[in-house]
PDB file of C-alpha atoms and ligand atoms in Angstrom:
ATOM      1  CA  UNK U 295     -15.724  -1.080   5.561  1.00 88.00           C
ATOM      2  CA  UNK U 296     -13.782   1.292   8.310  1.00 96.00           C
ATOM      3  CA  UNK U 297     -10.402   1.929   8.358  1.00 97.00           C
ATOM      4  CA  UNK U 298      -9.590  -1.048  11.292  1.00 97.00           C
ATOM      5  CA  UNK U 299     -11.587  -3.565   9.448  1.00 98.00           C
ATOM      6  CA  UNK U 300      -9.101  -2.284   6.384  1.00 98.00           C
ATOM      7  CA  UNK U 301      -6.671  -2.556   8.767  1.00 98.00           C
ATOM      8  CA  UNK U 302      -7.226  -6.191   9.580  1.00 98.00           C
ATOM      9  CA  UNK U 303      -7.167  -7.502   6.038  1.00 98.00           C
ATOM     10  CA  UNK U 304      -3.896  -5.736   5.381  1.00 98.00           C
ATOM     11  CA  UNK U 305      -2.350  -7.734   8.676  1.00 98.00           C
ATOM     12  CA  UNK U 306      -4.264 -10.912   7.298  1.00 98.00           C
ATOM     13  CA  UNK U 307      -2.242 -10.365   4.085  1.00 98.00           C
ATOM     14  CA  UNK U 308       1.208  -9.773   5.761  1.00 98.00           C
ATOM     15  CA  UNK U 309       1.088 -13.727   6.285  1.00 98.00           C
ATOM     16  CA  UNK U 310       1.685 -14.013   2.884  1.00 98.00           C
ATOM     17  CA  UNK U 311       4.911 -11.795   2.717  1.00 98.00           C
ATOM     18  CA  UNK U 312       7.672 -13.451   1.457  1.00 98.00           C
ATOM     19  CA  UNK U 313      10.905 -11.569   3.393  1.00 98.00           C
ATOM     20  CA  UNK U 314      13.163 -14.277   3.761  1.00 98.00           C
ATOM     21  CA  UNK U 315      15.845 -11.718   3.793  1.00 98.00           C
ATOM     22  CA  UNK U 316      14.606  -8.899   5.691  1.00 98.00           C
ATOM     23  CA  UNK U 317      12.119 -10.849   7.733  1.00 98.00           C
ATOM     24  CA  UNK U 318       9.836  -8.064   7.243  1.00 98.00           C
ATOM     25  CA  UNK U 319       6.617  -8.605   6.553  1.00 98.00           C
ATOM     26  CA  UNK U 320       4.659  -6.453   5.548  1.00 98.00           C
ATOM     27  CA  UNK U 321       0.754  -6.813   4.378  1.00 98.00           C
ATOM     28  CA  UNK U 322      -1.820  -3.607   2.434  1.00 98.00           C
ATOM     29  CA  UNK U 323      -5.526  -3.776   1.624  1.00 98.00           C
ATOM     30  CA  UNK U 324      -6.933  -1.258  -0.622  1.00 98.00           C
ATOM     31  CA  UNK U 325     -10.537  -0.723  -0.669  1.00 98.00           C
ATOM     32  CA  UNK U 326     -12.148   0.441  -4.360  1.00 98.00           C
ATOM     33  CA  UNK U 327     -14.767   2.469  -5.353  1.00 96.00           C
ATOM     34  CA  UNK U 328     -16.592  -0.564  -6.855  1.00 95.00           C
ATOM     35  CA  UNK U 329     -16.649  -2.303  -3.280  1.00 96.00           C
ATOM     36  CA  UNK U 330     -14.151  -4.913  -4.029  1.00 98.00           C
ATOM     37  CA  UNK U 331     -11.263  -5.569  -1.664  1.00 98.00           C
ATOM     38  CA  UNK U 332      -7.635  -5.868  -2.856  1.00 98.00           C
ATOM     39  CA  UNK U 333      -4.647  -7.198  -0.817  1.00 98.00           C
ATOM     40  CA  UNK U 334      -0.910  -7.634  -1.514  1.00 98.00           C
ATOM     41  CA  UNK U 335       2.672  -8.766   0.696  1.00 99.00           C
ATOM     42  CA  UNK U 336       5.571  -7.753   0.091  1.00 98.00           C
ATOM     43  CA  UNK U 337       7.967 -10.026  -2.241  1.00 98.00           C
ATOM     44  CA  UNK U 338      11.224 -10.396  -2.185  1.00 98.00           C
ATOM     45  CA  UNK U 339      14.009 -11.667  -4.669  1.00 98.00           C
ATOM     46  CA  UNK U 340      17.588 -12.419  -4.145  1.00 98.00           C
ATOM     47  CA  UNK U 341      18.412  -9.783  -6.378  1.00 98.00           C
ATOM     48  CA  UNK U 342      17.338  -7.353  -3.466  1.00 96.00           C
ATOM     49  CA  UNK U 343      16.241  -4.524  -6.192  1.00 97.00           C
ATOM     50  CA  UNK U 344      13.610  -6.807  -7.466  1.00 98.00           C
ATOM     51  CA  UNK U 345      11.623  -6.796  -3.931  1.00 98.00           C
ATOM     52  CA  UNK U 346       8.097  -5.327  -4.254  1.00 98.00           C
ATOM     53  CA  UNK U 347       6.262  -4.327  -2.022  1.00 98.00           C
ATOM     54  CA  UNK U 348       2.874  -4.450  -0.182  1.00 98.00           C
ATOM     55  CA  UNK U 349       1.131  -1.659  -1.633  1.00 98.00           C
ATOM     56  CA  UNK U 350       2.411  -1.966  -5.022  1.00 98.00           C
ATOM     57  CA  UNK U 351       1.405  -6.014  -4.848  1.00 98.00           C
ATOM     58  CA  UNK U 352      -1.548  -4.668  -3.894  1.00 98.00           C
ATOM     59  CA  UNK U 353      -2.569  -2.004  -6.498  1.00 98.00           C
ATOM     60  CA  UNK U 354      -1.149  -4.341  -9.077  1.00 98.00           C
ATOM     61  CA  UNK U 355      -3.263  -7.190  -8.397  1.00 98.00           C
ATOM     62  CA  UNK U 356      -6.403  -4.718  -8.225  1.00 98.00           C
ATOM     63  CA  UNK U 357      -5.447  -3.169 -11.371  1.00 98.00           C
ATOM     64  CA  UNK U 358      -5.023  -6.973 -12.978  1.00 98.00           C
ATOM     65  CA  UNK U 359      -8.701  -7.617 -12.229  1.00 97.00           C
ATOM     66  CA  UNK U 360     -10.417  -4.801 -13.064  1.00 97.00           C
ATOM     67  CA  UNK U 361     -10.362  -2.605 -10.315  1.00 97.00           C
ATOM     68  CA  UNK U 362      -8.752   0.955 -10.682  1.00 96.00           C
ATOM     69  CA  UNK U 363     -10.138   3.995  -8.607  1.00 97.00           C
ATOM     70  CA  UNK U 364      -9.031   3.206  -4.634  1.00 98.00           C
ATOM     71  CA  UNK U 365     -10.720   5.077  -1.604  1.00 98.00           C
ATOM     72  CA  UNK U 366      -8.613   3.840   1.298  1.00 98.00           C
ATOM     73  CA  UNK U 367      -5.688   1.767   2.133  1.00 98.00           C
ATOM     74  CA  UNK U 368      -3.992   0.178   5.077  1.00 98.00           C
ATOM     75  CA  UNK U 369      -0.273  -1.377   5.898  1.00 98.00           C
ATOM     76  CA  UNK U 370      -0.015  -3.245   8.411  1.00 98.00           C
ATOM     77  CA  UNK U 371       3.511  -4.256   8.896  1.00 98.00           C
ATOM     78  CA  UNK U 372       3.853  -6.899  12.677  1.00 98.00           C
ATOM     79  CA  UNK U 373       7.505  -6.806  12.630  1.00 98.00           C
ATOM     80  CA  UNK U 374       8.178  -3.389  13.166  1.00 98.00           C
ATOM     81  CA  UNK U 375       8.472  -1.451  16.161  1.00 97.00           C
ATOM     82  CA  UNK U 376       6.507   2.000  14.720  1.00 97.00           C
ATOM     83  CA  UNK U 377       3.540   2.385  12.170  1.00 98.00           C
ATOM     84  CA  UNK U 378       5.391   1.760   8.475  1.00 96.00           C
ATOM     85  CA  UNK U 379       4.220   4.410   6.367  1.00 97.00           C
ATOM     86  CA  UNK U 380       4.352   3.613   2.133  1.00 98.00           C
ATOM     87  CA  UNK U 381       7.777   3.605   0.727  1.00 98.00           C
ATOM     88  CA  UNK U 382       8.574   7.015  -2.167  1.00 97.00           C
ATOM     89  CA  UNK U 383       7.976   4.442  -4.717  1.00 97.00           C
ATOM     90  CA  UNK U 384       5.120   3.233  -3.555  1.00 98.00           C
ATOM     91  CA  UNK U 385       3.112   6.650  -2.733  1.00 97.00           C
ATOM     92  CA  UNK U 386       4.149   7.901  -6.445  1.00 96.00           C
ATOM     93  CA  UNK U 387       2.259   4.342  -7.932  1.00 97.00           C
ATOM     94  CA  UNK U 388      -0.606   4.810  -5.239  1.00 97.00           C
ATOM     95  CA  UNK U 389      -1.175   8.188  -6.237  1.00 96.00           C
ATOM     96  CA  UNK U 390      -1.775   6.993  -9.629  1.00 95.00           C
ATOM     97  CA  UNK U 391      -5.263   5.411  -8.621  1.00 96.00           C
ATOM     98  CA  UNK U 392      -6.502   7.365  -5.278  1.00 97.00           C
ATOM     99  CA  UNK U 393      -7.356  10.965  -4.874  1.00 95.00           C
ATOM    100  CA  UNK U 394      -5.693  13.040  -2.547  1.00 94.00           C
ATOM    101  CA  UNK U 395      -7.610  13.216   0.163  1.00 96.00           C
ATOM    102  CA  UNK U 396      -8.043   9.224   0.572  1.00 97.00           C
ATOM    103  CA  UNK U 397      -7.010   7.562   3.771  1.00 98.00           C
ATOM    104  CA  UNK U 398      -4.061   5.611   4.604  1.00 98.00           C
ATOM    105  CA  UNK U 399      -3.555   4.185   7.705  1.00 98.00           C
ATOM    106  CA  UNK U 400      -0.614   1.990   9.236  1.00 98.00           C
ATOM    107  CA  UNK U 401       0.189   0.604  12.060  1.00 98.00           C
ATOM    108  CA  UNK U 402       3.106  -1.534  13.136  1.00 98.00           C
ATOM    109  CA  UNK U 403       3.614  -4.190  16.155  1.00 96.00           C
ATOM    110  CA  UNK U 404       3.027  -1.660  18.801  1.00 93.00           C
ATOM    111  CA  UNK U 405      -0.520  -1.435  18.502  1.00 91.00           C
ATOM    112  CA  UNK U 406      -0.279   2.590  17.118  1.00 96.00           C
ATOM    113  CA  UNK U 407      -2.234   3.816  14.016  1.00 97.00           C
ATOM    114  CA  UNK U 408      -1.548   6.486  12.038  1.00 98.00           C
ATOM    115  CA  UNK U 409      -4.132   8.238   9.523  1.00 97.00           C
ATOM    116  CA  UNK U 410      -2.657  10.008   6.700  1.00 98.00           C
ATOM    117  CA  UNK U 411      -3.895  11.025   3.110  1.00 98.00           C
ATOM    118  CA  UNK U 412      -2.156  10.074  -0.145  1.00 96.00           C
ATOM    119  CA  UNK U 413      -2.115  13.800  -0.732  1.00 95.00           C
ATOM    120  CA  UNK U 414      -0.511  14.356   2.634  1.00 97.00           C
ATOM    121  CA  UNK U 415       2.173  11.724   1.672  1.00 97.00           C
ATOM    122  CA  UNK U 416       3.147  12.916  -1.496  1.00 96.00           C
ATOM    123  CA  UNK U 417       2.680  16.673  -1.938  1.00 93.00           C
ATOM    124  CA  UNK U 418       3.371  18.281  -4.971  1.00 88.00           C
ATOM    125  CA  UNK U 419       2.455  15.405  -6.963  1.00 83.00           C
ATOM    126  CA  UNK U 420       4.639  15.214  -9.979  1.00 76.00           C
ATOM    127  CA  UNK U 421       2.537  15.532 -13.292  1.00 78.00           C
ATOM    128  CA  UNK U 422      -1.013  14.443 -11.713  1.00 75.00           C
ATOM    129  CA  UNK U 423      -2.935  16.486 -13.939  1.00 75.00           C
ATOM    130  CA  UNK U 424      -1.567  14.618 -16.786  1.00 80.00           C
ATOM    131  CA  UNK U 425      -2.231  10.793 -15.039  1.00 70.00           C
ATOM    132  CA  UNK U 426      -6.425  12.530 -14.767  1.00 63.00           C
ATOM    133  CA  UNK U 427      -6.048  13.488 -18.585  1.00 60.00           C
ATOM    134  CA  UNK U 428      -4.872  10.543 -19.993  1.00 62.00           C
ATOM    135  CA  UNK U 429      -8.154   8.178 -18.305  1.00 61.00           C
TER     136      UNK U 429
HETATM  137  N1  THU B 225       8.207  -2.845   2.489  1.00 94.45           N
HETATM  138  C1  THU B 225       6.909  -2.861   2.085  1.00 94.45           C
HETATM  139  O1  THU B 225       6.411  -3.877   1.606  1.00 94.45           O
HETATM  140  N2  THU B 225       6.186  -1.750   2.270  1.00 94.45           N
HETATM  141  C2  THU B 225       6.630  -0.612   2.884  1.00 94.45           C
HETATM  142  O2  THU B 225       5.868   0.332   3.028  1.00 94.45           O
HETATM  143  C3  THU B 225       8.008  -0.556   3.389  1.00 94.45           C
HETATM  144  C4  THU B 225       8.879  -1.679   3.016  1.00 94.45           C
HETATM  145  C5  THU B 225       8.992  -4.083   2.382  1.00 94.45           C
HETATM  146  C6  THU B 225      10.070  -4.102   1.352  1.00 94.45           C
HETATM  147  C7  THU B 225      11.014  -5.151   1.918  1.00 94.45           C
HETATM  148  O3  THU B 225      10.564  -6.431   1.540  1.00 94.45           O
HETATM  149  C8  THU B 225      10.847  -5.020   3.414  1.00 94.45           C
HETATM  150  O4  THU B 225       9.615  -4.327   3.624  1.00 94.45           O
HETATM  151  C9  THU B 225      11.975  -4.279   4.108  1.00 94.45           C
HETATM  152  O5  THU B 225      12.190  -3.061   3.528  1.00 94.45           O
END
């Protein structure tokens, strides 16, 4: 699957955010090694801390079912103005599961994509050798 088909399933998924207090949505499909495809939304709670988001939704469910090595993801979120890049948070728990140099591409409403890596996103990723050690 290329990176726009990716792309499509994460803006299929933002239909599912539930942002009733950002009105945000925000949709990510993840693509593992075993073939599978894995998509999450964003949730949010009116305890705004609690809010997850895409990505994580994503990886979590994957994880859930089996799935645990990633080769690309996409975010698409259609209520922004600019491509919406993974949150801190998020890139720490991505980098968890996908090697540095796998894609991630975003987009937002204004039809721009951006291609990064997860190493590009989070250089100088705290204790990684130690996440590869422990599998
Ligand atoms: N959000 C995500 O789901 N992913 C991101 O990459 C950025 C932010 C969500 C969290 C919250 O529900 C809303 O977008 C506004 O921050």
């Amino acid at each position: 699957m290329d990176l726009d088909a990716l792309y499509e399933e994460a803006l299929k998924a933002a239909q599912f955010a539930y942002a009733p207090y950002s009105h945000f949505r925000v949709g990510a499909a993840l693509l593992a090694e075993d073939g599978s495809l894995h998509t999450g939304a964003n949730v949010e709670n009116r305890s705004y801390g609690l809010t997850v988001c895409a990505e994580r939704s994503a990886v979590f469910s994957a994880v859930s079912k089996g799935s645990r090595r990633f080769t690309a993801l996409a975010i698409a979120a259609p209520d922004s103005d600019y491509p919406v890049g993974p949150c801190g948070a998020c890139r720490q728990v991505l980098s968890e599961f996908m090697d540095e140099g796998a894609p991630v591409y975003f987009g937002g409403k204004d039809g721009r994509r951006v291609s990064a890596t997860i190493g590009g996103l989070l250089p100088f990723d705290s204790l990684h050798d130690l996440a590869r050690r422990e599998e």
